[in-house]
Structure formats: structure tokens, C-alpha cells
mmCIF file of C-alpha atoms in Angstrom:
data_model
loop_
_atom_site.group_PDB
_atom_site.id
_atom_site.type_symbol
_atom_site.label_atom_id
_atom_site.label_comp_id
_atom_site.label_asym_id
_atom_site.label_seq_id
_atom_site.Cartn_x
_atom_site.Cartn_y
_atom_site.Cartn_z
ATOM 1 C CA MET A 201 -74.518 20.338 24.221
ATOM 2 C CA ARG A 202 -71.607 22.544 22.409
ATOM 3 C CA ARG A 203 -69.189 21.359 26.138
ATOM 4 C CA LEU A 204 -69.871 17.738 26.008
ATOM 5 C CA LYS A 205 -70.300 17.979 21.421
ATOM 6 C CA MET A 206 -66.114 19.898 22.272
ATOM 7 C CA ILE A 207 -65.587 16.609 24.400
ATOM 8 C CA LEU A 208 -66.594 14.417 22.098
ATOM 9 C CA ALA A 209 -64.581 15.631 19.714
ATOM 10 C CA LEU A 210 -61.310 16.144 21.240
ATOM 11 C CA LEU A 211 -62.135 12.370 22.550
ATOM 12 C CA LEU A 212 -62.428 10.874 18.650
ATOM 13 C CA LEU A 213 -58.930 13.240 17.626
ATOM 14 C CA SER A 214 -57.127 11.897 20.165
ATOM 15 C CA LEU A 215 -58.172 8.472 19.336
ATOM 16 C CA ALA A 216 -57.503 9.332 15.572
ATOM 17 C CA LEU A 217 -54.424 10.385 16.546
ATOM 18 C CA THR A 218 -53.421 7.200 18.730
ATOM 19 C CA SER A 219 -53.959 5.249 16.065
ATOM 20 C CA LEU A 220 -51.631 6.160 13.588
ATOM 21 C CA TYR A 221 -49.168 5.575 15.811
ATOM 22 C CA PHE A 222 -49.818 1.955 15.537
ATOM 23 C CA LEU A 223 -50.473 1.866 12.137
ATOM 24 C CA PRO A 224 -47.987 0.127 10.331
ATOM 25 C CA SER A 225 -45.506 2.569 8.109
ATOM 26 C CA GLU A 226 -43.612 2.259 4.975
ATOM 27 C CA ARG A 227 -40.446 3.642 6.503
ATOM 28 C CA SER A 228 -40.820 0.780 8.735
ATOM 29 C CA ASP A 229 -40.351 -1.599 5.496
ATOM 30 C CA SER A 230 -37.416 0.452 4.265
ATOM 31 C CA PRO A 231 -33.543 -0.941 5.203
ATOM 32 C CA ALA A 232 -31.894 1.217 7.226
ATOM 33 C CA ILE A 233 -29.575 3.217 5.445
ATOM 34 C CA LEU A 234 -25.683 3.142 6.826
ATOM 35 C CA SER A 235 -23.143 5.057 6.337
ATOM 36 C CA TYR A 236 -19.676 4.718 6.085
ATOM 37 C CA ARG A 237 -15.932 5.475 6.643
ATOM 38 C CA VAL A 238 -13.007 4.668 5.792
ATOM 39 C CA VAL A 239 -10.445 3.768 8.534
ATOM 40 C CA ARG A 240 -7.405 2.413 6.097
ATOM 41 C CA THR A 241 -6.788 0.968 2.682
ATOM 42 C CA PHE A 242 -4.321 -1.939 2.484
ATOM 43 C CA PRO A 243 -1.698 -3.286 -0.539
ATOM 44 C CA HIS A 244 -3.880 -5.862 -3.196
ATOM 45 C CA ASP A 245 -2.874 -7.189 -6.213
ATOM 46 C CA PRO A 246 -4.304 -5.144 -9.317
ATOM 47 C CA ASN A 247 -4.688 -8.056 -11.682
ATOM 48 C CA ALA A 248 -6.690 -9.560 -8.722
ATOM 49 C CA PHE A 249 -10.040 -9.698 -10.201
ATOM 50 C CA THR A 250 -11.575 -10.621 -6.852
ATOM 51 C CA GLN A 251 -14.842 -12.315 -6.649
ATOM 52 C CA GLY A 252 -14.657 -13.528 -3.304
ATOM 53 C CA LEU A 253 -13.201 -13.162 0.597
ATOM 54 C CA VAL A 254 -12.834 -14.109 3.581
ATOM 55 C CA TYR A 255 -10.218 -13.086 6.988
ATOM 56 C CA GLU A 256 -10.148 -15.288 9.005
ATOM 57 C CA ASN A 257 -8.057 -15.334 12.253
ATOM 58 C CA GLY A 258 -5.100 -12.762 10.742
ATOM 59 C CA SER A 259 -5.749 -14.208 6.825
ATOM 60 C CA LEU A 260 -7.021 -13.182 4.297
ATOM 61 C CA TYR A 261 -8.166 -15.976 1.859
ATOM 62 C CA GLU A 262 -9.220 -14.105 -1.852
ATOM 63 C CA SER A 263 -10.568 -16.549 -5.239
ATOM 64 C CA THR A 264 -10.705 -13.777 -8.149
ATOM 65 C CA GLY A 265 -12.246 -14.565 -11.216
ATOM 66 C CA LEU A 266 -11.366 -14.766 -15.716
ATOM 67 C CA TYR A 267 -11.275 -17.269 -17.151
ATOM 68 C CA GLY A 268 -7.919 -19.049 -17.672
ATOM 69 C CA CYS A 269 -6.809 -16.517 -14.207
ATOM 70 C CA SER A 270 -8.942 -17.753 -11.705
ATOM 71 C CA THR A 271 -7.254 -18.748 -8.126
ATOM 72 C CA ILE A 272 -8.066 -19.338 -4.488
ATOM 73 C CA ARG A 273 -5.049 -17.872 -2.869
ATOM 74 C CA ARG A 274 -3.822 -16.552 1.415
ATOM 75 C CA VAL A 275 -2.692 -13.005 0.770
ATOM 76 C CA ASP A 276 -0.749 -11.203 3.833
ATOM 77 C CA LEU A 277 -3.403 -7.977 3.991
ATOM 78 C CA GLU A 278 -0.665 -5.801 5.655
ATOM 79 C CA THR A 279 1.542 -6.198 2.879
ATOM 80 C CA GLY A 280 -0.908 -7.782 -0.316
ATOM 81 C CA ARG A 281 2.079 -10.608 -0.316
ATOM 82 C CA ILE A 282 0.931 -13.652 -1.941
ATOM 83 C CA LEU A 283 1.268 -16.190 0.360
ATOM 84 C CA GLN A 284 -0.789 -19.077 -0.931
ATOM 85 C CA ILE A 285 -1.589 -19.997 -4.618
ATOM 86 C CA ARG A 286 -3.769 -22.169 -6.827
ATOM 87 C CA ASN A 287 -4.939 -21.885 -10.057
ATOM 88 C CA LEU A 288 -7.831 -23.060 -10.982
ATOM 89 C CA PRO A 289 -8.443 -24.724 -14.519
ATOM 90 C CA ALA A 290 -9.126 -22.187 -17.633
ATOM 91 C CA ASN A 291 -12.329 -22.796 -18.611
ATOM 92 C CA TYR A 292 -13.752 -22.366 -14.492
ATOM 93 C CA PHE A 293 -14.534 -18.809 -13.431
ATOM 94 C CA GLY A 294 -13.871 -18.213 -9.966
ATOM 95 C CA GLU A 295 -16.361 -16.942 -7.705
ATOM 96 C CA GLY A 296 -17.631 -16.524 -4.001
ATOM 97 C CA ILE A 297 -15.459 -18.996 -0.852
ATOM 98 C CA ALA A 298 -16.863 -19.619 2.421
ATOM 99 C CA ILE A 299 -14.161 -21.076 5.389
ATOM 100 C CA VAL A 300 -16.013 -24.166 6.818
ATOM 101 C CA GLY A 301 -13.385 -25.454 9.611
ATOM 102 C CA ASP A 302 -10.773 -26.923 7.824
ATOM 103 C CA ARG A 303 -11.856 -26.740 4.441
ATOM 104 C CA ILE A 304 -11.971 -23.954 2.327
ATOM 105 C CA ILE A 305 -15.395 -24.349 -0.471
ATOM 106 C CA GLN A 306 -14.967 -22.347 -3.591
ATOM 107 C CA LEU A 307 -17.914 -21.107 -6.429
ATOM 108 C CA THR A 308 -17.791 -21.163 -10.292
ATOM 109 C CA TRP A 309 -19.901 -18.751 -12.781
ATOM 110 C CA ARG A 310 -21.900 -20.345 -15.177
ATOM 111 C CA GLU A 311 -19.967 -23.889 -14.670
ATOM 112 C CA HIS A 312 -22.531 -24.852 -11.663
ATOM 113 C CA ARG A 313 -19.310 -26.755 -10.168
ATOM 114 C CA GLY A 314 -17.426 -25.432 -6.744
ATOM 115 C CA PHE A 315 -14.597 -27.030 -4.936
ATOM 116 C CA VAL A 316 -13.101 -28.018 -1.144
ATOM 117 C CA TYR A 317 -9.914 -27.413 -0.753
ATOM 118 C CA ASP A 318 -7.639 -28.892 2.807
ATOM 119 C CA LYS A 319 -7.701 -24.725 4.049
ATOM 120 C CA LYS A 320 -3.901 -25.236 4.925
ATOM 121 C CA THR A 321 -2.545 -26.834 2.321
ATOM 122 C CA PHE A 322 -5.168 -25.585 -1.593
ATOM 123 C CA GLU A 323 -4.854 -29.697 -2.022
ATOM 124 C CA LEU A 324 -8.741 -29.907 -4.054
ATOM 125 C CA LEU A 325 -10.566 -32.426 -2.171
ATOM 126 C CA GLU A 326 -13.798 -32.896 -3.561
ATOM 127 C CA GLU A 327 -15.824 -31.286 -6.018
ATOM 128 C CA PHE A 328 -19.858 -30.875 -6.065
ATOM 129 C CA SER A 329 -22.265 -29.399 -8.200
ATOM 130 C CA TYR A 330 -25.233 -27.076 -8.148
ATOM 131 C CA PRO A 331 -28.236 -26.012 -9.721
ATOM 132 C CA THR A 332 -27.869 -21.904 -10.319
ATOM 133 C CA GLU A 333 -24.623 -19.485 -11.495
ATOM 134 C CA GLY A 334 -21.983 -19.531 -8.509
ATOM 135 C CA TRP A 335 -21.761 -16.522 -7.549
ATOM 136 C CA GLY A 336 -21.350 -15.317 -3.533
ATOM 137 C CA LEU A 337 -20.858 -17.614 -0.607
ATOM 138 C CA THR A 338 -20.585 -17.893 3.425
ATOM 139 C CA PHE A 339 -21.162 -19.527 5.840
ATOM 140 C CA ASP A 340 -23.512 -19.249 9.250
ATOM 141 C CA GLY A 341 -22.144 -21.996 11.612
ATOM 142 C CA LYS A 342 -24.408 -24.440 10.281
ATOM 143 C CA ARG A 343 -25.602 -24.097 6.425
ATOM 144 C CA LEU A 344 -23.851 -21.804 3.371
ATOM 145 C CA ILE A 345 -25.602 -19.485 1.667
ATOM 146 C CA MET A 346 -25.333 -19.269 -1.754
ATOM 147 C CA SER A 347 -26.188 -16.675 -4.821
ATOM 148 C CA ASP A 348 -26.286 -16.927 -7.875
ATOM 149 C CA GLY A 349 -26.742 -12.883 -9.186
ATOM 150 C CA SER A 350 -30.707 -13.531 -8.357
ATOM 151 C CA SER A 351 -32.906 -12.276 -5.410
ATOM 152 C CA THR A 352 -33.071 -15.986 -4.602
ATOM 153 C CA LEU A 353 -30.520 -16.873 -1.380
ATOM 154 C CA TYR A 354 -29.817 -20.757 -1.199
ATOM 155 C CA PHE A 355 -28.855 -22.328 2.114
ATOM 156 C CA MET A 356 -27.117 -25.035 1.339
ATOM 157 C CA ASP A 357 -25.694 -28.273 3.256
ATOM 158 C CA PRO A 358 -21.590 -27.554 3.483
ATOM 159 C CA SER A 359 -20.634 -31.475 3.937
ATOM 160 C CA THR A 360 -23.509 -32.851 1.118
ATOM 161 C CA PHE A 361 -24.397 -29.661 -0.311
ATOM 162 C CA GLU A 362 -27.660 -29.953 -0.843
ATOM 163 C CA ILE A 363 -30.466 -27.431 -0.764
ATOM 164 C CA LEU A 364 -31.768 -27.305 2.064
ATOM 165 C CA GLY A 365 -34.599 -24.008 0.922
ATOM 166 C CA LYS A 366 -34.061 -21.041 -0.655
ATOM 167 C CA ILE A 367 -35.518 -17.371 0.423
ATOM 168 C CA GLU A 368 -36.543 -14.608 -1.911
ATOM 169 C CA VAL A 369 -35.082 -10.817 -1.114
ATOM 170 C CA HIS A 370 -37.305 -8.139 -1.156
ATOM 171 C CA ASP A 371 -36.597 -4.523 -0.042
ATOM 172 C CA GLY A 372 -39.825 -3.515 1.424
ATOM 173 C CA LYS A 373 -42.635 -4.946 -2.431
ATOM 174 C CA LYS A 374 -40.218 -5.099 -4.564
ATOM 175 C CA ALA A 375 -37.291 -8.135 -5.287
ATOM 176 C CA VAL A 376 -33.471 -6.832 -4.523
ATOM 177 C CA ASP A 377 -31.938 -8.905 -7.621
ATOM 178 C CA ARG A 378 -28.497 -9.178 -8.487
ATOM 179 C CA LEU A 379 -27.407 -10.285 -5.466
ATOM 180 C CA ASN A 380 -23.229 -11.077 -4.721
ATOM 181 C CA GLU A 381 -21.047 -11.406 -2.358
ATOM 182 C CA LEU A 382 -22.288 -12.605 1.324
ATOM 183 C CA GLU A 383 -20.928 -11.908 4.463
ATOM 184 C CA PHE A 384 -22.293 -13.738 7.996
ATOM 185 C CA ILE A 385 -20.573 -11.547 10.730
ATOM 186 C CA GLU A 386 -21.863 -12.063 14.011
ATOM 187 C CA GLY A 387 -25.264 -13.881 12.862
#
């Protein structure tokens, strides 16, 4: 009888320990903690209030902010020299940018206004509006993804700029607000 109780106790203990393995842990919901190492630095205009960056095919495209000083520019990464620049009207605060094909799309902060430029000439092709502030912008190959400083990411059609959907970003159960610059790298 005593031996049977011991076997039963060990069996119950084994079942209990095995079931712990299958329970969701708080850790599985936690974001990965990543490290980094600076491997190189590049010269940059110290007066540029950078709001958006895209590096494509050897060219660095940059959106700068501040009322009266906002620009869209193409910069030589190695030297920091501005190769091409277009100033925004003084009443716009430039924000995030994304490249879609041969176009650069730029958001503005509080003006609910976006601009579409020809990537080669920086000619203004189109303007569009959106219902929130504009902060960060990226392109996933199909849709634009926009942040507005909240915990919401908006998905937009890159041709019509219609809002297609949105998601709330959480760290476990807590919303992550103040989402800003966005990058979409290798899906």
C-alpha cells in the first residue's frame, strides 16, 4: 500500500510538472530584448530635424521637420552632402516618408496633409489628406503603414490613401503609445 501511494504521488507530481510546461507563461508575451552595436557613423547635417529616413539603392532619403524649415532631401550617406532638396511650405511640419515605386510619400504632423513627389525630380505630384496626425510612415510592399503618435497603426492604400484598417500595438496587455518612425525590413 505504501509503495502504491509513493508511485501515485510521483505520478501526480510528474503530471503537475508536465502541465506547467504547457501553460502560457508571462514571458512568452514579453517582447524580445535586443542588443545593438554601433559599427559605423556617418556625417549628417546638424541642423536637420530628421523625422523620416529611407535608404534605397544607395540613396538616403530624409524628411526633416520644424515649421519653416521642413524639407524632403536626398543625401550622400558617405559625406552627408545634400544632393537634392525641396522645401515644404512654412506652415507644414514634415514627418515620416515612404517610397512606393517611383514616388516618395511624405506626411505632415498636425496638418492632416500628405504629399506625393516624383522620386527622381522631387516634383510635387499630388496631395492627400488623412484623419489623424502624421508621424511615421513605411511601405510593406502592398500597403502604407502610418503611425500618429498613439498606439494605433493605420494601413493605407498607396494609390488612393484610403484607410484600409488599423491595429492597436500592445506589449502584453499594455498599449504601446507614442509610436513614431516606422521601418519595414525584409517582412
